[in-house]
Short mmCIF file of C-alpha atoms in Angstrom, two decimals:
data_model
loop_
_atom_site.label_atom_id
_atom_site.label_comp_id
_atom_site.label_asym_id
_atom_site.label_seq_id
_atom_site.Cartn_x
_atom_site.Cartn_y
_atom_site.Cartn_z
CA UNK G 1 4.19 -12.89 -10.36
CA UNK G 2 6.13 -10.39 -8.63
CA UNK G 3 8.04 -9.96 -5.57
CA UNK G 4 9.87 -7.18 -3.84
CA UNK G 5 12.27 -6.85 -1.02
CA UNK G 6 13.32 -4.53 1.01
CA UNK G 7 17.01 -5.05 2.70
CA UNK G 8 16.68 -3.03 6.18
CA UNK G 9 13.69 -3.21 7.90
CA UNK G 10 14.90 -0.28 10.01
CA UNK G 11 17.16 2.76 9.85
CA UNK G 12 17.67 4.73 12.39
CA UNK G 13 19.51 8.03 10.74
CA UNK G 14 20.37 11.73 12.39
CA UNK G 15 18.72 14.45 10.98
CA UNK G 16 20.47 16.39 8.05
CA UNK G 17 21.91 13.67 7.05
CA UNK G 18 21.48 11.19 4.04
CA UNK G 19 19.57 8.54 3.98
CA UNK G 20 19.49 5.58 1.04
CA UNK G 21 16.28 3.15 1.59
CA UNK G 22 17.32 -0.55 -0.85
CA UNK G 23 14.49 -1.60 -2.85
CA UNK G 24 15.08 -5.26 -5.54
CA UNK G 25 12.26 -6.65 -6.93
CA UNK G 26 11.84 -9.69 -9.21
CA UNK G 27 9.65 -9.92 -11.96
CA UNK G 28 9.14 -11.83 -15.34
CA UNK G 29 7.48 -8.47 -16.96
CA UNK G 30 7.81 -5.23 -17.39
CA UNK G 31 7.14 -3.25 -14.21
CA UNK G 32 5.88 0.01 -12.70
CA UNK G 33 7.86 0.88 -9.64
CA UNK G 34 6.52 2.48 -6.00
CA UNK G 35 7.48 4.17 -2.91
CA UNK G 36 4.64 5.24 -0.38
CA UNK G 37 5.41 6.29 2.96
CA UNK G 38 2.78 5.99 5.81
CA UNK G 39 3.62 8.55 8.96
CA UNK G 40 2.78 7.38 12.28
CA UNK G 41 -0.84 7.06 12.97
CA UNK G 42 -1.70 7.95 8.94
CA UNK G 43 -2.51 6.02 5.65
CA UNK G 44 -0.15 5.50 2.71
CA UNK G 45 1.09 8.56 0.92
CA UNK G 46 2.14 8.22 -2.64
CA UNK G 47 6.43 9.65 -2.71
CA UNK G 48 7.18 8.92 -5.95
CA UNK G 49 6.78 6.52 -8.83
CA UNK G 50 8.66 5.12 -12.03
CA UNK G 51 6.67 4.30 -15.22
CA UNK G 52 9.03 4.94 -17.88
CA UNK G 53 11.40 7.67 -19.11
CA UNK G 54 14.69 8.92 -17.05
CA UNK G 55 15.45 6.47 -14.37
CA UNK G 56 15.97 9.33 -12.02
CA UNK G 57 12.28 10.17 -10.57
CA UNK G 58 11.53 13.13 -8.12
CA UNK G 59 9.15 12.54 -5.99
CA UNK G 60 7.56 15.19 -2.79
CA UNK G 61 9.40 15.71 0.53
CA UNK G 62 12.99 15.90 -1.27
CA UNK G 63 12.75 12.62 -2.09
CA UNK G 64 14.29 10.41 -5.69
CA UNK G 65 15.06 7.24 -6.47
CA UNK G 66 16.66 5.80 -9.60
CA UNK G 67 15.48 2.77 -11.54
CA UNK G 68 18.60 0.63 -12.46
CA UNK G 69 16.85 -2.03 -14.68
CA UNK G 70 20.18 -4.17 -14.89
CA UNK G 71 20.08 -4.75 -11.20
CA UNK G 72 16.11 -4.89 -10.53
CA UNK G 73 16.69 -1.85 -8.04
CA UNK G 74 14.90 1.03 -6.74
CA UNK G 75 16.61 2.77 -4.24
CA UNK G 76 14.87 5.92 -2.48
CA UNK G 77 17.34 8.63 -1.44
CA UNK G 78 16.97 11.72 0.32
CA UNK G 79 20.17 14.40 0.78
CA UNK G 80 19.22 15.85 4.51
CA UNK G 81 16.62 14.33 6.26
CA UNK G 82 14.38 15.88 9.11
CA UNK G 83 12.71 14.93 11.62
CA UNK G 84 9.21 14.89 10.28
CA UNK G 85 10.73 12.11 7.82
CA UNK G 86 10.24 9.19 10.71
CA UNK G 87 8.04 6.75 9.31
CA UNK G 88 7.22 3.68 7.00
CA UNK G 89 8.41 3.75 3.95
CA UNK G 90 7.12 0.91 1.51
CA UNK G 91 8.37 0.25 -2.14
CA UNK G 92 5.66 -1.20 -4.59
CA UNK G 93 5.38 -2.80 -8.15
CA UNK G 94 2.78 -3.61 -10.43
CA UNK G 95 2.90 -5.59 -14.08
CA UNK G 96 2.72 -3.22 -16.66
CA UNK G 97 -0.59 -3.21 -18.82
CA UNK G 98 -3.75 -1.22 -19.19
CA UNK G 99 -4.62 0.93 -15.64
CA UNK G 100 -5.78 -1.12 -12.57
CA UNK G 101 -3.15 -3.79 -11.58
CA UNK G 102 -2.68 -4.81 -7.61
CA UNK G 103 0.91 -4.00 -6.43
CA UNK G 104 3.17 -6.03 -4.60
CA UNK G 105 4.87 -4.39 -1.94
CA UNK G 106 8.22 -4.96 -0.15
CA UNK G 107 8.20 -5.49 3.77
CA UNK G 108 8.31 -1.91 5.03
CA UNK G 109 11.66 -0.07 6.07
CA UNK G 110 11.29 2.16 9.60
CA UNK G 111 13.24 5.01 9.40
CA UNK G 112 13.81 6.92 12.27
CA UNK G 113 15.30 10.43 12.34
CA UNK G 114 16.94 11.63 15.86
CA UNK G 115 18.49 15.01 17.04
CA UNK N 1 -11.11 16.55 -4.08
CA UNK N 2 -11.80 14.30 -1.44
CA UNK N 3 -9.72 11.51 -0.83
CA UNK N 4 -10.47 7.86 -0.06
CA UNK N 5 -12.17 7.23 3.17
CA UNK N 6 -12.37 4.44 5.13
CA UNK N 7 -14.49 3.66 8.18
CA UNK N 8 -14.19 2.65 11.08
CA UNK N 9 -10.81 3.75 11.61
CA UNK N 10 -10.61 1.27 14.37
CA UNK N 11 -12.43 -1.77 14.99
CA UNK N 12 -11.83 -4.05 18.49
CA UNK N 13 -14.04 -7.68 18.36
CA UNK N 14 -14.46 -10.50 19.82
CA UNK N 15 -13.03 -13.68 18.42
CA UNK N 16 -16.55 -15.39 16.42
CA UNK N 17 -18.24 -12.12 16.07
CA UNK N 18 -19.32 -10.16 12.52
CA UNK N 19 -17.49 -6.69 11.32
CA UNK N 20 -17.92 -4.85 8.16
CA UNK N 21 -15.49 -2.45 6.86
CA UNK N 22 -16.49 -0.16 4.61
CA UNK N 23 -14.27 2.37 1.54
CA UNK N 24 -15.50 5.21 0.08
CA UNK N 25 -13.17 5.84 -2.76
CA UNK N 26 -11.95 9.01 -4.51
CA UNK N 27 -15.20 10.28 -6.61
CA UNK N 28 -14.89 8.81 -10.29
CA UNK N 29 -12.26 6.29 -9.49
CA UNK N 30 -13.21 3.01 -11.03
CA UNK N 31 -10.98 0.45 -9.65
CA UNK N 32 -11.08 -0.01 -6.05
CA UNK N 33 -8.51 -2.58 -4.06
CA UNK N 34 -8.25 -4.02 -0.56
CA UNK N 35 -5.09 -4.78 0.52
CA UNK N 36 -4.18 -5.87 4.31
CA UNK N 37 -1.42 -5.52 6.53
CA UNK N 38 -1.10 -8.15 9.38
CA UNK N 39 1.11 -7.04 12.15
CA UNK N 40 5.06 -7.42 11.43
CA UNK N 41 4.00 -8.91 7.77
CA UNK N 42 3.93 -7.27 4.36
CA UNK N 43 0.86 -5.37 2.68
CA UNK N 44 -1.09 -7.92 0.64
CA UNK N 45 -3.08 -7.69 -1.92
CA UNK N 46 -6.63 -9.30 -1.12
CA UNK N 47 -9.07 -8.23 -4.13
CA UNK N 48 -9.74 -5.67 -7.31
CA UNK N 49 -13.39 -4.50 -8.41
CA UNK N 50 -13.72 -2.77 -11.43
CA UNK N 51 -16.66 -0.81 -11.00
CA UNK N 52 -18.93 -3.40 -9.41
CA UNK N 53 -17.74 -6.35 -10.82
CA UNK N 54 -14.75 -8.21 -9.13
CA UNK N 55 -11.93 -8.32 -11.27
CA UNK N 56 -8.96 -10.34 -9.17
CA UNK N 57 -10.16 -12.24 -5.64
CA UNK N 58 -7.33 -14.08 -5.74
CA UNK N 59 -6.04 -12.78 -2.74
CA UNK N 60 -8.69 -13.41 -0.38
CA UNK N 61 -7.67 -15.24 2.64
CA UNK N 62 -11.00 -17.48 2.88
CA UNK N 63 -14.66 -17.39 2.73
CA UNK N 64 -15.05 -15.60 6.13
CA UNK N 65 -14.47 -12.67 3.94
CA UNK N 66 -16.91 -10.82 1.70
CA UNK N 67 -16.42 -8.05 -0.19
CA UNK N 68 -19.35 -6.13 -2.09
CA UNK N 69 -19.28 -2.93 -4.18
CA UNK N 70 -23.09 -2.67 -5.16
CA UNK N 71 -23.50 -0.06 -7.67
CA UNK N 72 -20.16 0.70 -7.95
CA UNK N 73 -19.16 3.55 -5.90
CA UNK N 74 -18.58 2.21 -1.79
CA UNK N 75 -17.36 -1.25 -0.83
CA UNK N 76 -17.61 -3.42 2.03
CA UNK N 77 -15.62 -6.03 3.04
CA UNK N 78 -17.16 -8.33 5.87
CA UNK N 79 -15.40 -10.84 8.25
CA UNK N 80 -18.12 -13.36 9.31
CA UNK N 81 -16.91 -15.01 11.67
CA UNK N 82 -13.58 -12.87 12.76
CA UNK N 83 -10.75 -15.37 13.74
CA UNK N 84 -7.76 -14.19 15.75
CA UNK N 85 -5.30 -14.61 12.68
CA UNK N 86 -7.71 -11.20 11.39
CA UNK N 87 -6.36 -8.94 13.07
CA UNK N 88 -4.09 -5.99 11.46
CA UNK N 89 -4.65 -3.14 9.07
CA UNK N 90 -6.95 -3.09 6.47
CA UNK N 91 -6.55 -0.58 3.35
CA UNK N 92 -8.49 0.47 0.43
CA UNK N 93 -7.04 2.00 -1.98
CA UNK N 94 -8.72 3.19 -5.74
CA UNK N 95 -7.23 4.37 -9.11
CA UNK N 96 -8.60 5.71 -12.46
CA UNK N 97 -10.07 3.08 -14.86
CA UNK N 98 -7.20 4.70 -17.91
CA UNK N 99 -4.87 7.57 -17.47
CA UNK N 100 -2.44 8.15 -14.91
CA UNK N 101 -1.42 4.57 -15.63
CA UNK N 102 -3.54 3.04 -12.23
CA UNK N 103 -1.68 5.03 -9.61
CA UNK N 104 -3.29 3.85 -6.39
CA UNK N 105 -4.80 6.24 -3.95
CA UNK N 106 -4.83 4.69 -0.53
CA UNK N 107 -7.36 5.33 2.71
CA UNK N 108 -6.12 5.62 6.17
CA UNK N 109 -6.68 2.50 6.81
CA UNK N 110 -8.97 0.38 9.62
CA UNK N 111 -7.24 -1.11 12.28
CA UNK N 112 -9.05 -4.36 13.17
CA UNK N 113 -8.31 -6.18 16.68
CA UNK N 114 -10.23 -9.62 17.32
CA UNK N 115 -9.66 -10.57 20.62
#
């Protein structure tokens, strides 16, 4: 089983400036790794993911995150954020094996941008 | 390429009465998933067809809930009868049966009230 948690369930940030979003997880195999972001009144959209390879992944929007397998982490980062970055953002694993495995998300982190 | 639909998009019952949700998922997609998000709770995982065979129910709160996928393409998931504890945001989400190593597509999501 698999678990994932989120450390700030809201961050309120200015715009242009940086924002870090915490993401651990715990798991006794081998995971893929998740962020989605839902805007306000929208489904989840897919940022970015990790499946294997360099632990730095880009993702859309500006968007990374780096996989530090030593510490179970999965931060999202973005350098300058705007305003149309307010919303949900979720991190998500799943157990690695063939295609078609439910993911376990975190708890959600708000992120607000202001003026 | 169209993505996955969901419908309704909203959904307000009364407290013993019937609903059906229903997913149309992205065209070819294989696996299809509901998860649901209860307000101020994580996204959980409730089931996992593989075409039109369920693969993992495990997450299914109870037998109120049914979930069908005849022939493979749409599902439906029914509440019968809708309790208060129901209420929040229900997503379906699908993903490729092999290749792009089950990246989930998520709907918008139906946003069920029982009152």
């Amino acid at each position: 089983a698999q678990s994932v948690t989120q450390l700030d369930s809201q961050v309120p940030v200015f715009e242009e400036a940086p924002v870090e979003l915490r993401c651990n997880y715990s798991s006794s195999v081998s995971v893929y790794l998740f962020w989605y972001v839902q805007y306000p009144n929208q489904g989840l959209q897919l940022l970015l993911k990790y499946l294997s390879g360099s632990t730095l992944v880009k993702g859309i929007n500006g968007f990374e995150a780096e996989f530090n397998k030593s510490q179970t982490s999965f931060h999202l980062r973005k350098p300058s954020v705007h305003i149309s970055d307010t919303a949900e953002y979720f991190c998500a694993v799943s157990a690695v094996k063939a295609a078609g495995n439910k993911l376990t998300f975190g708890g959600g982190t708000r992120v607000l941008v202001k003026p | 390429e169209a993505g996955v639909t969901q419908f309704p998009s909203h959904s307000v019952i009364e407290k013993g009465q019937t609903v059906t949700l229903r997913c149309d998922p992205i065209s070819g997609h294989d696996n299809l998933y509901w998860y649901r998000r209860v307000m101020g709770k994580e996204i959980k995982f409730l089931l996992h067809f593989v075409k039109e065979s369920k693969q993992d129910e495990s997450g299914m709160p109870n037998n109120r809930f049914l979930a069908e996928r005849t022939g493979g393409t749409y599902s439906t998931l029914k509440v019968q009868p809708a309790e208060l504890e129901d209420s929040g945001v229900y997503f379906c989400a699908s993903s490729q049966l092999a290749g792009d190593l089950g990246t989930q597509y998520f709907g918008p999501g139906t946003r069920l009230l029982v009152l």
